PDB file of C-alpha atoms and ligand atoms in Angstrom:
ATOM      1  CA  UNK A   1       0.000   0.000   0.000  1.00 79.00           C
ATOM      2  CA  UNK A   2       1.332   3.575  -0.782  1.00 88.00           C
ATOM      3  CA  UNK A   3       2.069   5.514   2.245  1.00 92.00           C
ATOM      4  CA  UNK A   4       0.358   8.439   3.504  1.00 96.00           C
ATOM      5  CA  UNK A   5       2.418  11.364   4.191  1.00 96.00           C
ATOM      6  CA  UNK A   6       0.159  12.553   7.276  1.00 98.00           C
ATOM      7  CA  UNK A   7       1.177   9.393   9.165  1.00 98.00           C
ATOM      8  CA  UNK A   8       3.984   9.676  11.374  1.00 98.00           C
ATOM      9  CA  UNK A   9       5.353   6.398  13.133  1.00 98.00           C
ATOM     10  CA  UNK A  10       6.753   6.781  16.211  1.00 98.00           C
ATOM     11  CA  UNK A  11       9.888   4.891  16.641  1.00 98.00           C
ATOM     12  CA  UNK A  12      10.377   4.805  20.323  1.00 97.00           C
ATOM     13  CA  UNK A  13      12.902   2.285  20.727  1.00 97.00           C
ATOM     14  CA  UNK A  14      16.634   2.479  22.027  1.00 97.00           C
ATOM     15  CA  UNK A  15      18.977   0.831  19.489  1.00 98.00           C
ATOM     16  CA  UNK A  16      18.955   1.477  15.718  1.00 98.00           C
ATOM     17  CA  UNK A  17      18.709  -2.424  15.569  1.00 98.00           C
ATOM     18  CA  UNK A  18      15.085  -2.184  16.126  1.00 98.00           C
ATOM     19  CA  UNK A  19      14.760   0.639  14.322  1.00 98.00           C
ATOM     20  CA  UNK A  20      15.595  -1.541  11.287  1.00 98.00           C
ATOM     21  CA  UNK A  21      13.810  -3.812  12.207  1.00 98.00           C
ATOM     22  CA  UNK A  22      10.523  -1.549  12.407  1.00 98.00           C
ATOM     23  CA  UNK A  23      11.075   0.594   9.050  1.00 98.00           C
ATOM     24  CA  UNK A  24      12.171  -3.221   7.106  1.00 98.00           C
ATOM     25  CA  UNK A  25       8.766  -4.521   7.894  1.00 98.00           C
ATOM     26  CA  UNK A  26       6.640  -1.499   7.315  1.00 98.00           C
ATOM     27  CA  UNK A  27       8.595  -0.636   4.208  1.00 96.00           C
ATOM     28  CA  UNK A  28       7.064   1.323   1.662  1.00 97.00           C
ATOM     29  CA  UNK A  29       3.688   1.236   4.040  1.00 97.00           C
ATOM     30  CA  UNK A  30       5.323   4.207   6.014  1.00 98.00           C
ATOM     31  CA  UNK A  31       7.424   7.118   4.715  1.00 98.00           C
ATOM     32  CA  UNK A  32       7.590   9.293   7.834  1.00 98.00           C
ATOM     33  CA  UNK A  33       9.355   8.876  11.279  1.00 98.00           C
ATOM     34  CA  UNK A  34       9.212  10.414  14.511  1.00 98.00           C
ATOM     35  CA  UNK A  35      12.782   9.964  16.523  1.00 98.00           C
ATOM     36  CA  UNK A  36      12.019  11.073  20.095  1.00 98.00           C
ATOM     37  CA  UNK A  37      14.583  11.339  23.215  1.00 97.00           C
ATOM     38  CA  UNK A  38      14.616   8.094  23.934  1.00 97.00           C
ATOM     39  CA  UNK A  39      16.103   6.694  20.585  1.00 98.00           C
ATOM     40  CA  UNK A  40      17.879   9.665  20.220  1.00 98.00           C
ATOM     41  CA  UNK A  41      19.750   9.968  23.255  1.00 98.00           C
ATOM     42  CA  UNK A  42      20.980   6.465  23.115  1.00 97.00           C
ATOM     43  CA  UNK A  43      21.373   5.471  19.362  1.00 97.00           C
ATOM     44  CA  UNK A  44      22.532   8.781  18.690  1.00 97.00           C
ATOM     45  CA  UNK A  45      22.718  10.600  15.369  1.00 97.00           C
ATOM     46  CA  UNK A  46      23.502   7.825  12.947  1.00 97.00           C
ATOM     47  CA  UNK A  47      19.480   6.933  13.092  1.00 98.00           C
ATOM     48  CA  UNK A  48      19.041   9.966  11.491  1.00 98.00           C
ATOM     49  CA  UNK A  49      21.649   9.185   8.560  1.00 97.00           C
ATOM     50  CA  UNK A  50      19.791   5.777   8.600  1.00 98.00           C
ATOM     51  CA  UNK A  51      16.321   7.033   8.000  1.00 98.00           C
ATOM     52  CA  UNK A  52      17.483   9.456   5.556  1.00 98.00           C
ATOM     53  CA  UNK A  53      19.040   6.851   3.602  1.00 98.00           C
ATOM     54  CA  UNK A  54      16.081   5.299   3.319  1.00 98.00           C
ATOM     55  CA  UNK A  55      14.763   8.632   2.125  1.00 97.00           C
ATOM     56  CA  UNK A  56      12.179   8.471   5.003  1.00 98.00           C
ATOM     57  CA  UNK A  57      10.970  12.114   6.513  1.00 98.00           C
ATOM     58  CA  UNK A  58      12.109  12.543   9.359  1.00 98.00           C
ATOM     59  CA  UNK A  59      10.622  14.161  12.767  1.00 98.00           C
ATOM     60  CA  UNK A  60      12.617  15.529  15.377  1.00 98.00           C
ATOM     61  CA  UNK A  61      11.095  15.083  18.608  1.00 98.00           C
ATOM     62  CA  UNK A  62      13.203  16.412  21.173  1.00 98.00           C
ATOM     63  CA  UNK A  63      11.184  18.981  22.613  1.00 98.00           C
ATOM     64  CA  UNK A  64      13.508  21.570  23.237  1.00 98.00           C
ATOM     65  CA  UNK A  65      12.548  23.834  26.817  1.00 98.00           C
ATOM     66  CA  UNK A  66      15.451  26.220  27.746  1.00 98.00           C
ATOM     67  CA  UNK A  67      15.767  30.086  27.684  1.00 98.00           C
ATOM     68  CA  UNK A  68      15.983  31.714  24.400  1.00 98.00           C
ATOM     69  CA  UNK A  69      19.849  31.415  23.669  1.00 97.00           C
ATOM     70  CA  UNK A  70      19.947  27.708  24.636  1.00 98.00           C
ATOM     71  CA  UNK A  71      17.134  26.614  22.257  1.00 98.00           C
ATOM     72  CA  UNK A  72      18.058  28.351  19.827  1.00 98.00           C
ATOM     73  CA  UNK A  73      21.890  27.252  19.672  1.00 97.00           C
ATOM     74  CA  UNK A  74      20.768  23.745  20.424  1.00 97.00           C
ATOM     75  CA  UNK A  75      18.316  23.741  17.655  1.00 97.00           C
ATOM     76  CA  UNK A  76      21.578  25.183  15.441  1.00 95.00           C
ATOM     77  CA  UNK A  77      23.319  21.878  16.668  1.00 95.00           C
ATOM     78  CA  UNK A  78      20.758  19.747  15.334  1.00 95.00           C
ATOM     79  CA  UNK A  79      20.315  21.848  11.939  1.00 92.00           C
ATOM     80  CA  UNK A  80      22.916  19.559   9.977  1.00 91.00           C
ATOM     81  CA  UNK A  81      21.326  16.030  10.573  1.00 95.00           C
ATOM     82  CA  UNK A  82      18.530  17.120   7.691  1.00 95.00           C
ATOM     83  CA  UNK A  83      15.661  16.820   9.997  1.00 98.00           C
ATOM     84  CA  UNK A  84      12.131  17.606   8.360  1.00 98.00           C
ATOM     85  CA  UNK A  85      10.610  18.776  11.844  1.00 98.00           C
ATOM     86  CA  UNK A  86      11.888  19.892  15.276  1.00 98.00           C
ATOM     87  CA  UNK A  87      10.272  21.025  18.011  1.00 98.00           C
ATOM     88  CA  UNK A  88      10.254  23.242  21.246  1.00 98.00           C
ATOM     89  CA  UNK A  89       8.201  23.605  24.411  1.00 98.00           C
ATOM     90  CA  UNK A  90       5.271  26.488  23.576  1.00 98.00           C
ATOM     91  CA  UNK A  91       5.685  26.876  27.610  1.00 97.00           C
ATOM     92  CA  UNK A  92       8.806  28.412  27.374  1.00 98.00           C
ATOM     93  CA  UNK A  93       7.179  31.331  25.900  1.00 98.00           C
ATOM     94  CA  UNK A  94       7.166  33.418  23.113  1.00 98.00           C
ATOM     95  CA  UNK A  95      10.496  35.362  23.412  1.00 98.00           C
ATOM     96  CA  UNK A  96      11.839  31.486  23.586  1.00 98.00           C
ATOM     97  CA  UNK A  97       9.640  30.170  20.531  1.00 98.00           C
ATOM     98  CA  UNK A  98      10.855  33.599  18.080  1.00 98.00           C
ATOM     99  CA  UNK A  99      14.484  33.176  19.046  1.00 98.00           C
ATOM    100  CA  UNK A 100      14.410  29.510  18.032  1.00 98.00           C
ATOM    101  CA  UNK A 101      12.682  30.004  15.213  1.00 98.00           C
ATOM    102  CA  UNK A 102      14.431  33.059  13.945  1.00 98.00           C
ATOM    103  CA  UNK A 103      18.293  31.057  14.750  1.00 97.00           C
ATOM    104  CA  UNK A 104      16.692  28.276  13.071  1.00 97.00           C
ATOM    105  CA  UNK A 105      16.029  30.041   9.542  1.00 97.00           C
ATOM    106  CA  UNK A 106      19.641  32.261   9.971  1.00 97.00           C
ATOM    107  CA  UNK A 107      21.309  28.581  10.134  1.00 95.00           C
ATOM    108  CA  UNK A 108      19.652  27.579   7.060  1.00 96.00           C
ATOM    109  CA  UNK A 109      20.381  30.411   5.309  1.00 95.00           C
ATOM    110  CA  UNK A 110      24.003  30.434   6.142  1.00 94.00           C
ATOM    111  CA  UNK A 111      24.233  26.542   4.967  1.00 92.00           C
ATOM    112  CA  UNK A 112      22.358  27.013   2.230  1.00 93.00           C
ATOM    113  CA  UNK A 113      19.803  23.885   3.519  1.00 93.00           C
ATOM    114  CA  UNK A 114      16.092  23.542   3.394  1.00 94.00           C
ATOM    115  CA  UNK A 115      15.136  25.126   6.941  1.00 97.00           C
ATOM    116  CA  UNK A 116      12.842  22.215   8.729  1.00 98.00           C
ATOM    117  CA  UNK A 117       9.580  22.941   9.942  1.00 98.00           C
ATOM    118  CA  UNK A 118       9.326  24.203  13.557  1.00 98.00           C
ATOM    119  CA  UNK A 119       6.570  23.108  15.960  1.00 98.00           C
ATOM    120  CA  UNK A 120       5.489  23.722  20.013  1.00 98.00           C
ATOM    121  CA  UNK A 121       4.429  21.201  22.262  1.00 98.00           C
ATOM    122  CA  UNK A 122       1.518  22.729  23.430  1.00 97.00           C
ATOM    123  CA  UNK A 123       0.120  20.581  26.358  1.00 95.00           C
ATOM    124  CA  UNK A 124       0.997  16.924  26.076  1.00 93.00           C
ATOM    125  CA  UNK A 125      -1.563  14.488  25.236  1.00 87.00           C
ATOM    126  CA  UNK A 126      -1.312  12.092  28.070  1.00 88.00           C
ATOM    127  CA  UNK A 127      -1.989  14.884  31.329  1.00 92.00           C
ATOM    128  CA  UNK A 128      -5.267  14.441  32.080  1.00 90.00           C
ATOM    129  CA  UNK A 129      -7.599  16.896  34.462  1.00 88.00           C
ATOM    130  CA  UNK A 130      -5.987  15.147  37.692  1.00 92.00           C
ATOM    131  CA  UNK A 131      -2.686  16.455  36.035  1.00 94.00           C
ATOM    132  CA  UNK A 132      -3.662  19.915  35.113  1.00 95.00           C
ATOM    133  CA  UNK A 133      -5.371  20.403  38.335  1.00 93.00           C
ATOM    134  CA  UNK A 134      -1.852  19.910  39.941  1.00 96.00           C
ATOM    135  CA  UNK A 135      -0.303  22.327  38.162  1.00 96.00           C
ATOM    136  CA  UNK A 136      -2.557  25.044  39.353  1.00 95.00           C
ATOM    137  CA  UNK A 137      -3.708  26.088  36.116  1.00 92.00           C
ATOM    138  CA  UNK A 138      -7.107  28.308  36.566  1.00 92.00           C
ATOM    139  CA  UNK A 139      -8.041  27.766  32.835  1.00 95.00           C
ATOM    140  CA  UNK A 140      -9.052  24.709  30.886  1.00 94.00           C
ATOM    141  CA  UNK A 141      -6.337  22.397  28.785  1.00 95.00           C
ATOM    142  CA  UNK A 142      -8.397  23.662  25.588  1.00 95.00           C
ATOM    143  CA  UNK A 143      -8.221  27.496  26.124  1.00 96.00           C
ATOM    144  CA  UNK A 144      -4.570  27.150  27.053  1.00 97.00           C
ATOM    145  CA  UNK A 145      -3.831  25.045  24.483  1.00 97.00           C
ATOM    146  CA  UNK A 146      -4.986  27.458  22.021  1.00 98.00           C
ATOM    147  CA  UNK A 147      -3.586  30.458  23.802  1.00 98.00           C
ATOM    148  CA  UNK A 148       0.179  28.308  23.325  1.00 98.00           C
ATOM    149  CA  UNK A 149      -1.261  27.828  19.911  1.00 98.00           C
ATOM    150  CA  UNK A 150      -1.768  31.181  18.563  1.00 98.00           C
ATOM    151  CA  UNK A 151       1.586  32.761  20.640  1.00 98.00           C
ATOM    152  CA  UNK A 152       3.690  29.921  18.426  1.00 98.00           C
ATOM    153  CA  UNK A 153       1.878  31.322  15.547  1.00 98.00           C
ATOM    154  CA  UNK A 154       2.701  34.895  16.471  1.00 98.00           C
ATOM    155  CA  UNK A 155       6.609  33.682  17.219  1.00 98.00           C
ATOM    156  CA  UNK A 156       6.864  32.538  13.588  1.00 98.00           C
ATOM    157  CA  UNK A 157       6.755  28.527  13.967  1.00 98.00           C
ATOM    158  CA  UNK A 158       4.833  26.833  11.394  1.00 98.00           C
ATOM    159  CA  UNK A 159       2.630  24.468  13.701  1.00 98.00           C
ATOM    160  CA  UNK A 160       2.157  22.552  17.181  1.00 98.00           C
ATOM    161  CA  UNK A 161       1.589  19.671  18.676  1.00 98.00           C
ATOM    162  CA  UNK A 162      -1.457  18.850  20.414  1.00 96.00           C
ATOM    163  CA  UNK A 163      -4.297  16.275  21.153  1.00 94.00           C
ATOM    164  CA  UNK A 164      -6.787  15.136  18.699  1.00 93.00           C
ATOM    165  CA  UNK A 165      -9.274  16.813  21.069  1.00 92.00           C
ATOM    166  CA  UNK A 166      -8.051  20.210  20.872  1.00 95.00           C
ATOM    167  CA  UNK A 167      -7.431  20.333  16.670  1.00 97.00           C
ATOM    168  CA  UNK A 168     -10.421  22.063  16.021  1.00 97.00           C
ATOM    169  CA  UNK A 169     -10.205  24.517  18.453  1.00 98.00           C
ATOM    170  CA  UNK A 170      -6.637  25.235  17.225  1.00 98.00           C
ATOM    171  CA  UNK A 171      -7.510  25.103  13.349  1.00 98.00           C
ATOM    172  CA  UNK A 172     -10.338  27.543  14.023  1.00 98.00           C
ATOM    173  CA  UNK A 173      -7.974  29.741  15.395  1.00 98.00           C
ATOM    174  CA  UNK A 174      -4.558  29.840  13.904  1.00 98.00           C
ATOM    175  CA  UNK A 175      -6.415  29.441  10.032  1.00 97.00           C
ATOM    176  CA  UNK A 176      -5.595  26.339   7.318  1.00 97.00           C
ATOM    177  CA  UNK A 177      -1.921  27.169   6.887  1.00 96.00           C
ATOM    178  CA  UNK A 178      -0.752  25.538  10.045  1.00 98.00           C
ATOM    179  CA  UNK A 179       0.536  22.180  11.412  1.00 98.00           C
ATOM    180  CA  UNK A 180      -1.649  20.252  13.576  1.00 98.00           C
ATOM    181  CA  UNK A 181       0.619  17.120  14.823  1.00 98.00           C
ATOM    182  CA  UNK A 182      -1.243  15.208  16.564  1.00 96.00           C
ATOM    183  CA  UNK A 183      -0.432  12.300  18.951  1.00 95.00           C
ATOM    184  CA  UNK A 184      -2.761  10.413  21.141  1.00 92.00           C
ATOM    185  CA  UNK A 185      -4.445   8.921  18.239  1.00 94.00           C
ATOM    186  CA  UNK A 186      -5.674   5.415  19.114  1.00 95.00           C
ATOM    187  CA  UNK A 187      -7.613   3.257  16.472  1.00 93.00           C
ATOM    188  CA  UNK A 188     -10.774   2.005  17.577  1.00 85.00           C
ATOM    189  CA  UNK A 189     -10.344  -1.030  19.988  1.00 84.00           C
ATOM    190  CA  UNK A 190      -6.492  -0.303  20.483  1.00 88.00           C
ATOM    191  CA  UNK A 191      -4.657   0.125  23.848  1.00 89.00           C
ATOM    192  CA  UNK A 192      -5.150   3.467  25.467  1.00 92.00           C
ATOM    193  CA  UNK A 193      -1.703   3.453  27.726  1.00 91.00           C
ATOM    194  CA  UNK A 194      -0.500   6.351  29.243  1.00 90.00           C
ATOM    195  CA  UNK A 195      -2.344   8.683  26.717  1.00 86.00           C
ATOM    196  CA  UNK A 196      -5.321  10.402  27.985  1.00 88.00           C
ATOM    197  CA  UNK A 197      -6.787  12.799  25.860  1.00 87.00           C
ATOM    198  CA  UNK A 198      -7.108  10.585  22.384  1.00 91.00           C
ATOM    199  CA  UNK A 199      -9.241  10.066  18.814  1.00 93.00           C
ATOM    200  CA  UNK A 200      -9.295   8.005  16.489  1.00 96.00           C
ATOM    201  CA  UNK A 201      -7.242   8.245  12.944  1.00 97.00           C
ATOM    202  CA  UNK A 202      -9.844   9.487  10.890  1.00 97.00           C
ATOM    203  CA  UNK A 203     -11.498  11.744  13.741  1.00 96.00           C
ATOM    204  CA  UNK A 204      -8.160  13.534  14.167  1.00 97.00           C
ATOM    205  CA  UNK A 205      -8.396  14.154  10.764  1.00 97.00           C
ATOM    206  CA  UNK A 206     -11.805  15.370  10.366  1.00 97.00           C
ATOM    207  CA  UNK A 207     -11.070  17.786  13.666  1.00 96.00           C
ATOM    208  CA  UNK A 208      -8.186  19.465  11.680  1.00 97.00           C
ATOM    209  CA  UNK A 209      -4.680  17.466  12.472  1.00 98.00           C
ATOM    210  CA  UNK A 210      -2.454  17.629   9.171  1.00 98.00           C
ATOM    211  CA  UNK A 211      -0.599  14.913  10.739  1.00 98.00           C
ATOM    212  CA  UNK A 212      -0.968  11.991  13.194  1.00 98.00           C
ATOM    213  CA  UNK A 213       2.092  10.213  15.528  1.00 97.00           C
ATOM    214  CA  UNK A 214       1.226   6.519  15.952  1.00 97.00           C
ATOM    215  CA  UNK A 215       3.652   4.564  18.443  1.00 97.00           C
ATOM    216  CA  UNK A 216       2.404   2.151  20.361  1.00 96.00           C
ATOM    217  CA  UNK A 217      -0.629   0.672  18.223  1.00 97.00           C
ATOM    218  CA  UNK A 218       2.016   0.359  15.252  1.00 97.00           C
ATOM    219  CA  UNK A 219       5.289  -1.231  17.181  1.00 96.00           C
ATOM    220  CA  UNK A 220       3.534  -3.415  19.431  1.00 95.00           C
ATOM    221  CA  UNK A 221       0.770  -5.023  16.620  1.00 96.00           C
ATOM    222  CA  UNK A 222       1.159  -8.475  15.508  1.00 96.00           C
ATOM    223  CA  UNK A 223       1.420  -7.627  12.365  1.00 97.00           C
ATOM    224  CA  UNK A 224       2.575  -3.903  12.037  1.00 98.00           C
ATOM    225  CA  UNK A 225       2.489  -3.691   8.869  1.00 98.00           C
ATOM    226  CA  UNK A 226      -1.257  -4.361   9.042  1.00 97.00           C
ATOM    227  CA  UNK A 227      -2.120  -2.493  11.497  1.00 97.00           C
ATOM    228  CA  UNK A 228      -0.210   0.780   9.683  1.00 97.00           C
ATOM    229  CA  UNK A 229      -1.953  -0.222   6.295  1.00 97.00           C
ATOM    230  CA  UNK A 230      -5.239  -0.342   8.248  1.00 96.00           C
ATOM    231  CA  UNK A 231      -4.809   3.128   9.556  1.00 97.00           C
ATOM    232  CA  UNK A 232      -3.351   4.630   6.049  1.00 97.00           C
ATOM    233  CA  UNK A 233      -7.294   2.791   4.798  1.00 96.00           C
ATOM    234  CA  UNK A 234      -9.066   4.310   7.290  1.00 95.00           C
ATOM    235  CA  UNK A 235      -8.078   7.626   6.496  1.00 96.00           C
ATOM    236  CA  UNK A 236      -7.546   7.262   2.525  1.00 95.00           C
ATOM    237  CA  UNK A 237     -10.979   9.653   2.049  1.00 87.00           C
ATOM    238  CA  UNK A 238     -10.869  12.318   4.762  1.00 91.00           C
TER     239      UNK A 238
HETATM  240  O1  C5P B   1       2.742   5.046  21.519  1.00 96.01           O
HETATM  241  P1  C5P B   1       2.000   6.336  21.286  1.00 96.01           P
HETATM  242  O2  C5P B   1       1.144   6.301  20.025  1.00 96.01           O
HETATM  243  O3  C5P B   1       1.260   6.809  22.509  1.00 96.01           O
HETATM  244  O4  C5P B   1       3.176   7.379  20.995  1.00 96.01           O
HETATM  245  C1  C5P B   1       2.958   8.763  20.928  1.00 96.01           C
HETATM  246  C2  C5P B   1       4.255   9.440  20.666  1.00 96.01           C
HETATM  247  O5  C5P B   1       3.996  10.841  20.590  1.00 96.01           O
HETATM  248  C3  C5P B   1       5.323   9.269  21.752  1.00 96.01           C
HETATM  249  O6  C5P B   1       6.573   9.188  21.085  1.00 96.01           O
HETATM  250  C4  C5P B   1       5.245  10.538  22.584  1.00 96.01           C
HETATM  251  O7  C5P B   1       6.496  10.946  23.076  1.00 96.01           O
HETATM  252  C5  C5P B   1       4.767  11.545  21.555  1.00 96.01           C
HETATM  253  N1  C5P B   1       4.052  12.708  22.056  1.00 96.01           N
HETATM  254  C6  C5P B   1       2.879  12.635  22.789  1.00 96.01           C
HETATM  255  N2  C5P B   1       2.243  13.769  23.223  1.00 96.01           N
HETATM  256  C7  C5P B   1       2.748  14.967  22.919  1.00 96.01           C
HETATM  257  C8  C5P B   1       3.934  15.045  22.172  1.00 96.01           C
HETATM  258  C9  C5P B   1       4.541  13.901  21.739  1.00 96.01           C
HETATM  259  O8  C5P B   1       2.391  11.547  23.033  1.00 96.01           O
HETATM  260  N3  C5P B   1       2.108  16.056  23.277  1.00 96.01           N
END
């Protein structure tokens, strides 16, 4: 089956063995990756080289939180590897999201590279109301996760991440030409695990997500190749 661009695998593993192992049985199923900390602080670059040999798109998920200088220098760092994403915190503000994004395009420039897409985390899909209680927010997850929403948009980044449950609100507000990455999408009758505030595939879709992370209900199917190929079905017509 021909992959669909808007579906981003998750490959939360820690060696690039089992990366390989993933992205040789998907094959052409899947043509875009999500690398979070946990492969990436143990298998290092060289997953990146990997994917990109495999001329796979690549996403960046490192979720950058620092002052201004930091992120931005450490998003500079990362600049060469040829990611097609990155990401920051939208919590560290928008003096923090501008910087990044602003270092960002200079570094591109100055190499003469394709400049990757930046994104903000708005609030991450597995707190739940217990969670946000504890924090001591006073508003609900949806209005701040629009409010983080529309300051990334102000700071110059080109989209967020957020739940399923919030895409809507977010597409409504920061117009068509923005990223919706959504995570926390669960297809009927899967596993919910730590994830709290999910959809399903198509539904994502439908409430305005341009693209959707799968982990879990991908890696740990039977037959993963299936199970991607049954997602890329379900949302062939939305
Ligand atoms: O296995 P599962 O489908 O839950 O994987 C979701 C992936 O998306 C994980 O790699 C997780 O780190 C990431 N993620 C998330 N919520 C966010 C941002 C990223 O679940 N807000």
């Amino acid at each position: 089956m021909k992959a669909d661009n808007r579906l981003i695998v998750a490959l939360d593993f820690h060696t690039l063995e089992d990366v390989k192992g993933l992205v040789e049985t998907l094959e052409d199923s899947v043509s875009y990756y999500k690398v979070g900390m946990e492969l990436f602080y143990s298998a290092g670059p060289g997953v990146i080289s990997y994917l990109k040999e495999k001329n796979k798109n690549i996403f960046l998920d490192l979720k950058l939180h620092d002052i201004p200088n930091t992120v931005g220098q450490g998003l500079c760092s990362l600049m060469g590897l040829g990611a097609d994403i990155v990401n920051v915190h939208a919590s560290g503000g928008f003096t923090m999201m501008k910087t990044a994004a602003e270092k960002l395009h200079e570094a591109a420039e100055k190499q003469g590279v394709a400049c990757p897409k930046i994104i903000a985390v708005t609030i991450l899909t597995s707190i739940n109301e217990e969670d946000w209680q504890g924090l001591g927010m006073q508003c609900s997850i949806r209005e701040q996760v629009v409010r983080l929403a529309k300051l990334a948009k102000k700071a110059g980044l080109d989209g967020v991440v957020a739940s399923p449950q919030e895409a809507a609100a977010i597409r409504e507000a920061c117009g068509e030409d923005f990223m919706i990455v959504t995570p926390g999408v669960r297809p009927a009758g899967a596993a919910i695990n730590d994830q709290s505030r999910i959809a399903t595939p198509a539904a994502a879709l439908q409430n305005g997500a341009s693209h959707l992370v799968v982990g879990r209900p991908i890696r740990a199917a039977e037959n993963p190749k299936a199970a991607a190929e049954a997602i890329i079905a379900e949302i062939a017509n939305v």
